Coordinates of C-alpha atoms in Angstrom, one line a residue:
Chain A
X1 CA -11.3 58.1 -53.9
X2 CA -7.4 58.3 -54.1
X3 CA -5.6 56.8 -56.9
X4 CA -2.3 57.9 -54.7
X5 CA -0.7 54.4 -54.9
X6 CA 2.6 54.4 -53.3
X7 CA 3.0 51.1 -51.5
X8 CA 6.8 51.2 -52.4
X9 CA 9.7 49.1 -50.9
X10 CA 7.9 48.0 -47.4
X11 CA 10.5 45.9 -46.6
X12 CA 12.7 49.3 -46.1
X13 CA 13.3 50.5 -42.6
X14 CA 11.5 54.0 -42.2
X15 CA 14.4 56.3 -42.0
X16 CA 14.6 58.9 -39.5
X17 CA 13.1 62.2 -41.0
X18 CA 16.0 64.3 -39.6
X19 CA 18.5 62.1 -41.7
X20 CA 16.8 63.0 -44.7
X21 CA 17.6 66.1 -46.7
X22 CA 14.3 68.5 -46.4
X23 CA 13.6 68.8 -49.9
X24 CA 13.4 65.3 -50.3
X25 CA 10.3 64.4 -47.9
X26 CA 7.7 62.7 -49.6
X27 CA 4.4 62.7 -47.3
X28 CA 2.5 61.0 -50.2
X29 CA 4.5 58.0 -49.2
X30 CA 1.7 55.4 -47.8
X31 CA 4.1 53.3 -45.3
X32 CA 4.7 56.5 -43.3
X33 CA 1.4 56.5 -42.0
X34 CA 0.9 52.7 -42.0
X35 CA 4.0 52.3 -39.6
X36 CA 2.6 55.7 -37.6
X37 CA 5.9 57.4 -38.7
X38 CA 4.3 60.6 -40.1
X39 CA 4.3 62.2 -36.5
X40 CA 7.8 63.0 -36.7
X41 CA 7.7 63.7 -40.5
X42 CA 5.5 66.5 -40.5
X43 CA 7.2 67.8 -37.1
X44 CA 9.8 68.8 -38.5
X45 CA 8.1 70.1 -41.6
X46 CA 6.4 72.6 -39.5
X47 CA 9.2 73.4 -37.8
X48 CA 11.8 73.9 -40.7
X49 CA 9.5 74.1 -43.8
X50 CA 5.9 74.9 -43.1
X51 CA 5.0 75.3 -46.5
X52 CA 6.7 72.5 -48.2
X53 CA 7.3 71.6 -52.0
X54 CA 8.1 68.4 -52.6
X55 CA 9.6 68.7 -56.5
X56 CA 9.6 64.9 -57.3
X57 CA 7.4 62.0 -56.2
X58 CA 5.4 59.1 -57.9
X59 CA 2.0 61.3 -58.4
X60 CA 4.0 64.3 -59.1
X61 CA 5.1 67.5 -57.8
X62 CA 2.9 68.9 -54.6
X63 CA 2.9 71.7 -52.1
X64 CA 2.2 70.3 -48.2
X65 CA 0.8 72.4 -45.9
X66 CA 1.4 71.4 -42.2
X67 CA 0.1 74.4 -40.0
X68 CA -3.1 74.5 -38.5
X69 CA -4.2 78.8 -39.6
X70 CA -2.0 78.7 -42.8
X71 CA -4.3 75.2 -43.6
X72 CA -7.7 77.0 -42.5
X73 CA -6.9 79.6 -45.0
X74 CA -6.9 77.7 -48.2
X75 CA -9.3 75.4 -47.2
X76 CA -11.3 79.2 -46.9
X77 CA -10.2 80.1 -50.0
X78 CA -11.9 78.1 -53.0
X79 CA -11.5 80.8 -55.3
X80 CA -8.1 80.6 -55.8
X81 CA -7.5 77.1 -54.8
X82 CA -10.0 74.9 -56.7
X83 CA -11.3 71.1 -55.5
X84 CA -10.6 70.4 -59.5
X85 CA -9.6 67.6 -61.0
X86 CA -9.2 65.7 -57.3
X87 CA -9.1 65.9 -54.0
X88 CA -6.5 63.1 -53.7
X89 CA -2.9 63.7 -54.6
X90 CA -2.9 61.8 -57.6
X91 CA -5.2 62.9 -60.8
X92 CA -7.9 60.6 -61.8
X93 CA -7.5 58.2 -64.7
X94 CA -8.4 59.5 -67.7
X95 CA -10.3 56.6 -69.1
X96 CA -12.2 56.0 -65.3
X97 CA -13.2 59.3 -64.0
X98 CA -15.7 59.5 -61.4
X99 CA -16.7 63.2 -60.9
X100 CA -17.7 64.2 -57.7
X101 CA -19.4 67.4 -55.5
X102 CA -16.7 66.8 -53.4
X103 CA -14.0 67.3 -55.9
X104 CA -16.7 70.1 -57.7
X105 CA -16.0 73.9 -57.6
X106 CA -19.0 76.3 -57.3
X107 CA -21.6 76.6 -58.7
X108 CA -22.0 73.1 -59.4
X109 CA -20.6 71.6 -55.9
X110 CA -23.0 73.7 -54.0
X111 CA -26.7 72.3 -55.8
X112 CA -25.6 68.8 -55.9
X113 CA -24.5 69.1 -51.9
X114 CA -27.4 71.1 -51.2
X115 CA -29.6 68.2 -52.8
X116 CA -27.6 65.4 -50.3
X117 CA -27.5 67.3 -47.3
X118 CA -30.8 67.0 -45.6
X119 CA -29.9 63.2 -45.4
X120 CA -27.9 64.1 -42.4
X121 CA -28.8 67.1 -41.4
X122 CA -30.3 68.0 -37.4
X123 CA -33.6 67.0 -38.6
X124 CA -33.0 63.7 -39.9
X125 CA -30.2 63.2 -37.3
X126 CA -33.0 63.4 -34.3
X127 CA -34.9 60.7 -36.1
X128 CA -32.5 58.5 -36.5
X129 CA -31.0 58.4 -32.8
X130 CA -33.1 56.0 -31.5
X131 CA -32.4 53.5 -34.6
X132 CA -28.5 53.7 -33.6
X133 CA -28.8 53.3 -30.1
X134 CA -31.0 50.1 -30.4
X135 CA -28.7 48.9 -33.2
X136 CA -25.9 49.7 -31.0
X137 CA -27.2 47.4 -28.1
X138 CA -27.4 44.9 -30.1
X139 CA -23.7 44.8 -31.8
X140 CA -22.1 44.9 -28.2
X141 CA -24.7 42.3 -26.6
X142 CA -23.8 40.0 -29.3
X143 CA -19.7 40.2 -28.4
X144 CA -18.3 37.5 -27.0
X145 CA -16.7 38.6 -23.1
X146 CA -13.4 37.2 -22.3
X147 CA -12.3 36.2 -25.2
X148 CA -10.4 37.9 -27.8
X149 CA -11.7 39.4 -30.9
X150 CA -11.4 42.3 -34.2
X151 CA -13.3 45.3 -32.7
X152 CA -12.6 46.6 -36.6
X153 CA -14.8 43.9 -38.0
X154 CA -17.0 43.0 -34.7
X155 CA -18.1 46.8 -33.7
X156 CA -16.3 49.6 -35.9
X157 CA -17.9 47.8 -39.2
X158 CA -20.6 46.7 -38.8
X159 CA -22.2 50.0 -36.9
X160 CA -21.2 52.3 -39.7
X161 CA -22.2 49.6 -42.5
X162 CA -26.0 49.5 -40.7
X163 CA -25.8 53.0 -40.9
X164 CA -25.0 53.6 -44.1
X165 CA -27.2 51.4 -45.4
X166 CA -29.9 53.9 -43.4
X167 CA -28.6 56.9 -45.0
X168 CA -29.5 55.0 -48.4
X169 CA -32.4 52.8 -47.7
X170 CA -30.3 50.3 -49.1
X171 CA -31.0 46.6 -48.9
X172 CA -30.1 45.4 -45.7
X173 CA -29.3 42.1 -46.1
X174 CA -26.8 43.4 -48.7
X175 CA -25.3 46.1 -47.0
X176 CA -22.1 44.4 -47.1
X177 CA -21.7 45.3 -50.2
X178 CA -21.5 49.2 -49.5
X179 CA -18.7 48.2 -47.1
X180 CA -16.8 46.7 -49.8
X181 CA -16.8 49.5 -52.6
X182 CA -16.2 51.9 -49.6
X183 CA -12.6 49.7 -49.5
X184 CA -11.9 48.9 -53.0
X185 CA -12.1 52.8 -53.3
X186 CA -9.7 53.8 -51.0
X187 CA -7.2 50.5 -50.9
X188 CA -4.2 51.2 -52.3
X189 CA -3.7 48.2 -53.3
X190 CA -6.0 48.2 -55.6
X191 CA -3.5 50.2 -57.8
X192 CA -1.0 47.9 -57.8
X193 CA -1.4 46.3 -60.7
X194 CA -3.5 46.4 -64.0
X195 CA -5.7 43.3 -62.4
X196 CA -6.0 45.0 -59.5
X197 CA -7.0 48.1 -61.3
X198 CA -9.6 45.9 -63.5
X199 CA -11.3 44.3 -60.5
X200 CA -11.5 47.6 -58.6
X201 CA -13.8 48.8 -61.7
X202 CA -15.5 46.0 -62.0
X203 CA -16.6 46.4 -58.8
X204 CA -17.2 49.8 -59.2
X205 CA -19.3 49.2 -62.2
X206 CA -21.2 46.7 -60.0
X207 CA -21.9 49.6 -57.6
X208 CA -23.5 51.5 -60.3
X209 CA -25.4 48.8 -61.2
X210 CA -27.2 48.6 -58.5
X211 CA -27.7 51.7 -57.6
X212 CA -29.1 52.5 -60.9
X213 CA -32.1 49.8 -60.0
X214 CA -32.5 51.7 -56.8
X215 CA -32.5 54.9 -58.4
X216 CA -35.3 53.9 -60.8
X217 CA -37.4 52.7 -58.0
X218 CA -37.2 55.3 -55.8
X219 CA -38.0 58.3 -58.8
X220 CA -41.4 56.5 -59.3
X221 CA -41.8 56.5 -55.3
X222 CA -42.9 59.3 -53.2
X223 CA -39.9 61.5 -51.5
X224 CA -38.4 60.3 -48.6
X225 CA -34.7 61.3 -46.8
X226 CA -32.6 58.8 -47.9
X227 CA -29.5 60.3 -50.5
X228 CA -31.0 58.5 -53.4
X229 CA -34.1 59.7 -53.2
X230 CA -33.2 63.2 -52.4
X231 CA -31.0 63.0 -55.7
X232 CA -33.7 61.8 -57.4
X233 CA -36.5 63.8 -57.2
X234 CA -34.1 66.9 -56.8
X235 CA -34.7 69.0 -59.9
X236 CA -30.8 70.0 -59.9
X237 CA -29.6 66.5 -60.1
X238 CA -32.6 64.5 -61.1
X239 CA -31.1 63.8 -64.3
X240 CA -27.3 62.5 -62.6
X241 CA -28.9 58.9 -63.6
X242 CA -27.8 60.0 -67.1
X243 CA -23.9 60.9 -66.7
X244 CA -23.4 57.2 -64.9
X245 CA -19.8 58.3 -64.2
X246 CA -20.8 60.9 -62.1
X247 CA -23.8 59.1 -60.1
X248 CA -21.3 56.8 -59.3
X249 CA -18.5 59.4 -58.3
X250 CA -20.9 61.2 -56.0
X251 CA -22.1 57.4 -54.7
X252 CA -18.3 56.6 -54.1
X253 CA -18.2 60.0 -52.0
X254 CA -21.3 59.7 -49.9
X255 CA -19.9 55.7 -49.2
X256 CA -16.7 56.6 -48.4
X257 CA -17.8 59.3 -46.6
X258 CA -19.7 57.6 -44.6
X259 CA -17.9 54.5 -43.5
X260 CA -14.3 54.7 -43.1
X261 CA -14.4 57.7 -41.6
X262 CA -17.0 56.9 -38.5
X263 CA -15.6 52.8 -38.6
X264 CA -12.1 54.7 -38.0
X265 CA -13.3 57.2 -35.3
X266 CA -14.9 54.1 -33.4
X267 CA -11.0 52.3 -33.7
X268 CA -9.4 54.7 -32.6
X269 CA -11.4 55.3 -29.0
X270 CA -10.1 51.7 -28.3
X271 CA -6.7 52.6 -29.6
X272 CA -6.4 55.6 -27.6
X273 CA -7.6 54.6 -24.1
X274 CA -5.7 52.1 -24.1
X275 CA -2.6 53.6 -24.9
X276 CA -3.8 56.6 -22.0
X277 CA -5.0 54.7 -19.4
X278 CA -5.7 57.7 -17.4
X279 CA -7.7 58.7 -19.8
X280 CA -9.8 55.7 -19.8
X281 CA -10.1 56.5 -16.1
X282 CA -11.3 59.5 -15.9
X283 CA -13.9 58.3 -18.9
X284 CA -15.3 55.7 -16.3
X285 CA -15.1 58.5 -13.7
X286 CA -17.2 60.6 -15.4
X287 CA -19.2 59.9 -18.4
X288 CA -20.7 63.1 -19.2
X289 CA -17.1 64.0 -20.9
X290 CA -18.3 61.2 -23.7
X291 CA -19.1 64.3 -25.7
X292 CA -16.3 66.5 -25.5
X293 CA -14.1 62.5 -25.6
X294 CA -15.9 62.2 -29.2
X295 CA -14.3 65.8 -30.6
X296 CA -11.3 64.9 -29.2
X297 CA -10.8 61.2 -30.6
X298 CA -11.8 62.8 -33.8
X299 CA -8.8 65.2 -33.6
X300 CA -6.3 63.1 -32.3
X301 CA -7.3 60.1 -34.8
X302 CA -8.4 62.7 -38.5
X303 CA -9.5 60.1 -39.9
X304 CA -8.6 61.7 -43.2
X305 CA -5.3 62.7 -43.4
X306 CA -5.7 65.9 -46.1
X307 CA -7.5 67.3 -48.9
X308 CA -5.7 68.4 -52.2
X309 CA -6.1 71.3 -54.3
X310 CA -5.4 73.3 -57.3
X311 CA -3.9 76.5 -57.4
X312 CA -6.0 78.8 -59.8
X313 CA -3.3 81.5 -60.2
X314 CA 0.0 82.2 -59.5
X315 CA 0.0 82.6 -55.4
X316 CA 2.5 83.9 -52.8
X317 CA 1.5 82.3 -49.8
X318 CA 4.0 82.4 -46.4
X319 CA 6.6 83.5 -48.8
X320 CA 6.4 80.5 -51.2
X321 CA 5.7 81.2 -54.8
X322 CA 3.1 78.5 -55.6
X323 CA 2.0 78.4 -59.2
X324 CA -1.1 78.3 -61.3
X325 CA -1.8 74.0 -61.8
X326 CA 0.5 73.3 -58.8
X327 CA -0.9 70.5 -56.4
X328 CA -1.5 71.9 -52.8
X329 CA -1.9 69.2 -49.9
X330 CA -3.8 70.1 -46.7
X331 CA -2.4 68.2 -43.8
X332 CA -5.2 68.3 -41.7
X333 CA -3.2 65.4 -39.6
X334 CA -0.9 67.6 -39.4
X335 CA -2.6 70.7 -38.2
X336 CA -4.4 68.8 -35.7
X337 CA -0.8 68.1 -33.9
X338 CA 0.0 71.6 -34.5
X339 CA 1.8 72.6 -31.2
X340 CA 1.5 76.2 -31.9
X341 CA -1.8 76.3 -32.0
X342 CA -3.1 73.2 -29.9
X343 CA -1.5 72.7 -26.7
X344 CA -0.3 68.9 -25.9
X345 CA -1.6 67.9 -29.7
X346 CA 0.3 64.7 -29.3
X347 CA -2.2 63.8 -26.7
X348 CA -5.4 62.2 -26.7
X349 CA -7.2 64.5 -23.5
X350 CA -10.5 63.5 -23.2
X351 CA -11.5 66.5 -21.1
X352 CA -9.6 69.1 -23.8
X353 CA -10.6 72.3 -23.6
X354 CA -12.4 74.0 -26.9
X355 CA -12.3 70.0 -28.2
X356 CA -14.3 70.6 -30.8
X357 CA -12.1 73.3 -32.8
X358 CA -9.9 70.8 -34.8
X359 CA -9.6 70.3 -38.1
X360 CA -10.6 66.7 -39.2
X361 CA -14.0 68.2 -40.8
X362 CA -11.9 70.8 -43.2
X363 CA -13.6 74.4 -43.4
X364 CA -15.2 75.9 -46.0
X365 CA -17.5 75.4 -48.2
X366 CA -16.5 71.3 -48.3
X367 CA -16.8 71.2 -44.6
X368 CA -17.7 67.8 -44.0
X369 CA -21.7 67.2 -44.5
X370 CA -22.0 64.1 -42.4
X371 CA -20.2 65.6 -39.1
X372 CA -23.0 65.2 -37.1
X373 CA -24.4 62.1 -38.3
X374 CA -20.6 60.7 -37.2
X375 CA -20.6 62.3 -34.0
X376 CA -23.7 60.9 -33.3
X377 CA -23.1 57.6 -33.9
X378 CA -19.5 57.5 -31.9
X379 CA -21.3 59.1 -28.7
X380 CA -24.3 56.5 -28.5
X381 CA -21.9 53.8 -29.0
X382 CA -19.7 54.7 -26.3
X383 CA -22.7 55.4 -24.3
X384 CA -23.9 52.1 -24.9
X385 CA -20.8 50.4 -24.0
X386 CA -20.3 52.7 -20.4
X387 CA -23.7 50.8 -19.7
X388 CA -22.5 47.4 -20.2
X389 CA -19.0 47.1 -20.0
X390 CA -15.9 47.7 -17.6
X391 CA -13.0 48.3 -20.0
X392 CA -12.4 46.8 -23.0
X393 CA -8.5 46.1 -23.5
X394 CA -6.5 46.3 -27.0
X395 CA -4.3 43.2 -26.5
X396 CA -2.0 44.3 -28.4
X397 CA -0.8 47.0 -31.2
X398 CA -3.3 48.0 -33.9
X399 CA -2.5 47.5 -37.7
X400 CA -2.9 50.0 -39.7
X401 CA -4.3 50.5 -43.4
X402 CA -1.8 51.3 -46.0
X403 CA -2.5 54.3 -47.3
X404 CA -1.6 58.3 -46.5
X405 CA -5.1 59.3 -46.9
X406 CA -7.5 57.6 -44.7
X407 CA -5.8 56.9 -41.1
X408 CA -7.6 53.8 -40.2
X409 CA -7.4 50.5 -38.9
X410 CA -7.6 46.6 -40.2
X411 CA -7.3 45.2 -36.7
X412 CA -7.7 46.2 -33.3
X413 CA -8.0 43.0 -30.9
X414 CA -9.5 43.1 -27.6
X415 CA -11.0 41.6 -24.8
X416 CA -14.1 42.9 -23.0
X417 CA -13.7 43.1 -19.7
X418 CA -17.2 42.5 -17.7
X419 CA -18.5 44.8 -15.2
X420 CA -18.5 43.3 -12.4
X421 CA -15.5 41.4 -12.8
X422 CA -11.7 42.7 -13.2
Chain B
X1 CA -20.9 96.2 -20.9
X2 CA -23.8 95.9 -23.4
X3 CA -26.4 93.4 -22.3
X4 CA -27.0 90.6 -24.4
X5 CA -30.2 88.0 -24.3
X6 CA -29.7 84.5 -26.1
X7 CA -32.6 82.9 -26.7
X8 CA -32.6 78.7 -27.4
X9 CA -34.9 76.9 -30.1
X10 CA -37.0 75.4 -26.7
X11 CA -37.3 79.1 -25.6
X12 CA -34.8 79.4 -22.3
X13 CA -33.3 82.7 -22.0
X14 CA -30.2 83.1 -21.7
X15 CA -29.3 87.2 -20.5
X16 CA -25.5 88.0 -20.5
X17 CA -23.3 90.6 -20.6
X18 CA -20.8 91.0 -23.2
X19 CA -17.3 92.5 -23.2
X20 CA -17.0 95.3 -25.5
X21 CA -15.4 94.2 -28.9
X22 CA -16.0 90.5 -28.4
X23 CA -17.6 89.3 -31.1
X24 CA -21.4 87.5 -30.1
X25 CA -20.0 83.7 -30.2
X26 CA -16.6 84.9 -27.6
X27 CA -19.7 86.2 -26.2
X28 CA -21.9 82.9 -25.7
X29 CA -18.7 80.8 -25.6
X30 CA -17.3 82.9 -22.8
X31 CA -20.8 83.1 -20.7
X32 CA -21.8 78.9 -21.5
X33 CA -24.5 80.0 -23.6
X34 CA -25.5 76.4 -24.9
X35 CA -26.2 76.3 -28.8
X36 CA -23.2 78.0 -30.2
X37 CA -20.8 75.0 -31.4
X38 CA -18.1 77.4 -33.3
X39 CA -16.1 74.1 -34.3
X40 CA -13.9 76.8 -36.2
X41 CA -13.2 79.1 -33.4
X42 CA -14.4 82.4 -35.1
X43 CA -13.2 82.4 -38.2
X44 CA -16.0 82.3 -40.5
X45 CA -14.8 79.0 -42.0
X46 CA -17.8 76.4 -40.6
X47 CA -20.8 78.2 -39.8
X48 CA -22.1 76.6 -36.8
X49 CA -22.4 79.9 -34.6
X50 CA -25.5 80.8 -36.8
X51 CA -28.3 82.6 -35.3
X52 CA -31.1 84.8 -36.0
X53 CA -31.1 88.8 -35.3
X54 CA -34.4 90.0 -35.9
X55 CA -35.2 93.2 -38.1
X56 CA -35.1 95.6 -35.7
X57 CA -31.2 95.1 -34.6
X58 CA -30.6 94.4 -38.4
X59 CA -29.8 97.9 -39.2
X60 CA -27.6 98.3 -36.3
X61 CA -25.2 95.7 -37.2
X62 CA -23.0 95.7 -40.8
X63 CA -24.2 93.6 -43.7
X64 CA -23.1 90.3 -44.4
X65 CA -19.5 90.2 -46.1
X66 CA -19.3 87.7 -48.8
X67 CA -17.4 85.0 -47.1
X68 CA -20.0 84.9 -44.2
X69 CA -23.3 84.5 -47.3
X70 CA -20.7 81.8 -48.7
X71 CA -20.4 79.8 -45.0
X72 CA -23.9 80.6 -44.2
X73 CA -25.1 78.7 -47.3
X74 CA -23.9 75.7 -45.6
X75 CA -26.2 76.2 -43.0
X76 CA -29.6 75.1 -42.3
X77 CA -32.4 76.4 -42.4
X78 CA -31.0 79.9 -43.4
X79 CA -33.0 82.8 -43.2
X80 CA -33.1 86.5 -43.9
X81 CA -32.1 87.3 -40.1
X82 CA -29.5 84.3 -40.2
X83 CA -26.0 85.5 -38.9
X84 CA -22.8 84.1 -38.1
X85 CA -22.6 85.0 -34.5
X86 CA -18.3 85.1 -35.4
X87 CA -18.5 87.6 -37.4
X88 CA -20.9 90.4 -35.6
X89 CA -18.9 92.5 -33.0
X90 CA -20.7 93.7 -29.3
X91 CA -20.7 97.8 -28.4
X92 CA -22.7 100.0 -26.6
X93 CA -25.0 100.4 -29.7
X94 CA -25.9 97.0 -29.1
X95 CA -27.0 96.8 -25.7
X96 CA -30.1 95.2 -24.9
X97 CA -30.0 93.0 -28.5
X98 CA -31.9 89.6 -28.9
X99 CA -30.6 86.3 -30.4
X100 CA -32.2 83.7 -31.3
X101 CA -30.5 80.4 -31.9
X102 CA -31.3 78.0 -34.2
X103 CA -32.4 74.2 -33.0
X104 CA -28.7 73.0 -34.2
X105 CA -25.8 73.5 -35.7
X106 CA -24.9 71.5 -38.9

């Protein structure tokens, strides 16, 4: 989904952002967030320089946005700021471009969405409760107790991978698959080089592949809930089997969508009650927060880090002159630490008042489709593991994905702690 | 203060009363009316504070502005009586007015 490849000079120290002149912060920079250096970054930014124009990077020239309202009101506003070309800093490629409703402008966006969305929506959702709570049951009965382990791969994973493949009626016993186009989407180092590029779509084209079988099977079978069926006997995007480029963009999407944001929600609720411990307390004190816990881990974590767009016209906005074409970040990881507008952002309260009014969805009309379906799945699973378990300790730091877009995890190691044993 | 009667999808009754120029989801927020998720906090950017206000308040209240048609089209099953409960203000005209809520919020 992001072609924003900045994995640039790693060796480098991060410098302190206060010892850099303003106009030269680049947030697209991916080892900000991979070191967990962006706090500060966009502190200041919202401080000093709010609305932000950063005149030179590697993907271009681009506007950041850094406060929670200013953020709400261009996410509001798709008629002057467009999703178009991308909803990634960088522009597509222009001989691989995967079109997508997410990165769509009305009318378009709104029948191919409307054709997905009853794969997650409160109907489907009460249906499928059951399936993730059994499934659920059986990841964390299956962990090994004592001993240490990747909760990434273990838990985080493997629930959202069984998931997906729900949401598709894909073939089980492949779904690995789906978790391995989700992260040759959205690794940066997939740009690095033209091999790299090559093997990303070949992959890619391997995708489409077989999801083109699918497809074909599933237009010849009665209706049922799962996206490709939905798509498929949808008379507004029936026919997507024929632009292959944009079946597979809009597969890409509902993928991505799907798995690295939930696998990163279920990280970070290890991360972060482990680095509050009194937090982790009151959890064990009194499950019934596990609700009002799940908003808040998705705040605190935003598992996406923005959304770009595209000024249509020449804008003022907070007194910056932003101009017709000009690139326009939404730091939703930003606006979710906003201090004036969320008291103690920088910490993870499980018991937060109004938890549930933070960003991490976006607003609009792109509003996340699948925030319910995500929610879902985080609660039963920390329901689920309230039943069995006592704590489950992070041994030690987390390592983080390289990129500035999705805020996620590669490893989290723990060790399970029994119940009746400390 | 006008009086105000939630309804939820299972049928419990919720009867409140509203502070004059609070809009209907301050209202249900404010009172623990269950049902209302308002993940935006009123400002007709998420539509989930839809409900349903039946004809016969209709003509009491104003007509949908364009953004809330746009948000509500996001919202399931979306009917003629649908509302965003942000974006309707409570007065005396409206005392004694019915809402129905839907069975979620998407």
């Amino acid at each position: 989904m992001t072609d924003a490849a900045t994995a640039m000079n790693a060796d480098d120290a991060i410098p302190d952002p206060y010892s850099i002149p303003l106009d030269q912060i680049r947030m697209n920079q991916s080892r900000l967030f991979q070191n967990n250096a962006h706090g500060e970054y966009f502190r200041r930014l919202r401080k000093e320089d709010p609305v932000h124009y950063c005149a030179e990077s590697e993907v271009g020239p681009f506007w950041s946005i850094t406060k929670f309202d200013d953020i709400v009101k261009i996410d509001s506003n798709h008629k002057q700021f467009s999703s178009e070309p991308a909803i990634s800093i960088g522009n597509p490629s222009e001989d691989f471009t995967t079109p997508m409703f997410i990165a769509m402008d009305p009318p378009k966006h709104d029948v191919q969405r409307k054709a997905a969305n009853p794969g997650v929506a409160p109907a489907r959702l009460a249906d499928l409760e059951g399936l993730i709570r059994e499934r659920a049951g059986k990841i964390l009965d299956g962990l090994p107790i004592g001993e240490e382990f990747n909760w990434v791969d273990r838990v985080s994973i493997e629930l959202t991978t069984q998931m997906l493949a729900t949401l598709f009626d894909f073939p089980f016993e492949d779904r690995h698959l789906l978790t391995q186009w989700s992260d040759v989407t959205t690794n940066v180092d997939m740009f690095v080089s033209e091999e790299k590029i090559q093997e990303r779509r070949a992959s890619l084209r391997e995708c489409l592949a077989y999801f083109t079988r699918l497809w074909h099977e599933r237009a010849d079978q009665p209706p049922k809930f799962d996206f490709i069926s939905l798509m498929a006997h949808n008379p507004d995007t029936k026919d997507m089997i024929n632009n292959p480029m944009e079946l597979l963009g809009n597969l890409i999407l509902l993928i991505v969508g799907g798995n690295d944001t939930t696998r990163n929600s279920i990280s970070a609720g290890i991360v972060g009650l482990n680095q509050n411990p009194q937090e982790y307390d009151k959890l064990l004190a009194d499950p019934t927060l596990i609700p009002n816990m799940v908003s808040e881990i998705i705040r605190w974590q935003t598992p996406l880090a923005y959304m770009r767009r595209t000024a249509k016209e020449d804008i003022e906005f907070q007194g910056k002159q932003i101009k017709k074409g000009d690139k326009v970040v939404m730091w939703y990881v930003s606006g979710n630490r906003d201090e004036t507008k969320i008291e103690n952002a920088d910490e993870l309260l499980i018991d937060r008042a109004r938890a549930r009014q933070h960003m991490s969805f976006g607003f609009g009309i792109h509003r996340c489709m699948g925030n319910r379906v995500g929610e879902m799945q985080v609660r039963i699973l920390w329901e689920e593991i309230l039943k069995r378990f006592e704590r489950i300790e992070m041994v030690r730091e987390p390592i983080r994905v390289n990129s500035s877009f999705v805020m996620g995890y590669s490893e989290v190691m723990v060790r399970i702690m029994p119940k009746d044993k400390h | 203060m006008p009086r105000v009667t939630f309804i939820e999808h299972d049928e419990t009754i919720h009867e409140i009363s509203a502070d004059n120029d609070a809009t209907l989801m301050e209202a249900a927020l404010d009172n623990l009316v269950p049902g209302i998720d308002a993940d935006c906090g009123g400002q007709c950017a998420c539509a989930t504070c839809h409900i349903f206000i039946n004809d016969e308040w209709a003509t009491k209240i104003p007509a949908r502005e364009e953004t809330e048609e746009t948000m509500l089209e996001l919202a399931e099953g979306v009917t003629e009586f649908s509302r965003l409960a942000c974006q309707i203000r409570v007065n005396d005209t409206l005392d004694g007015l019915t809402v129905q809520l839907p069975e979620a919020q998407h």
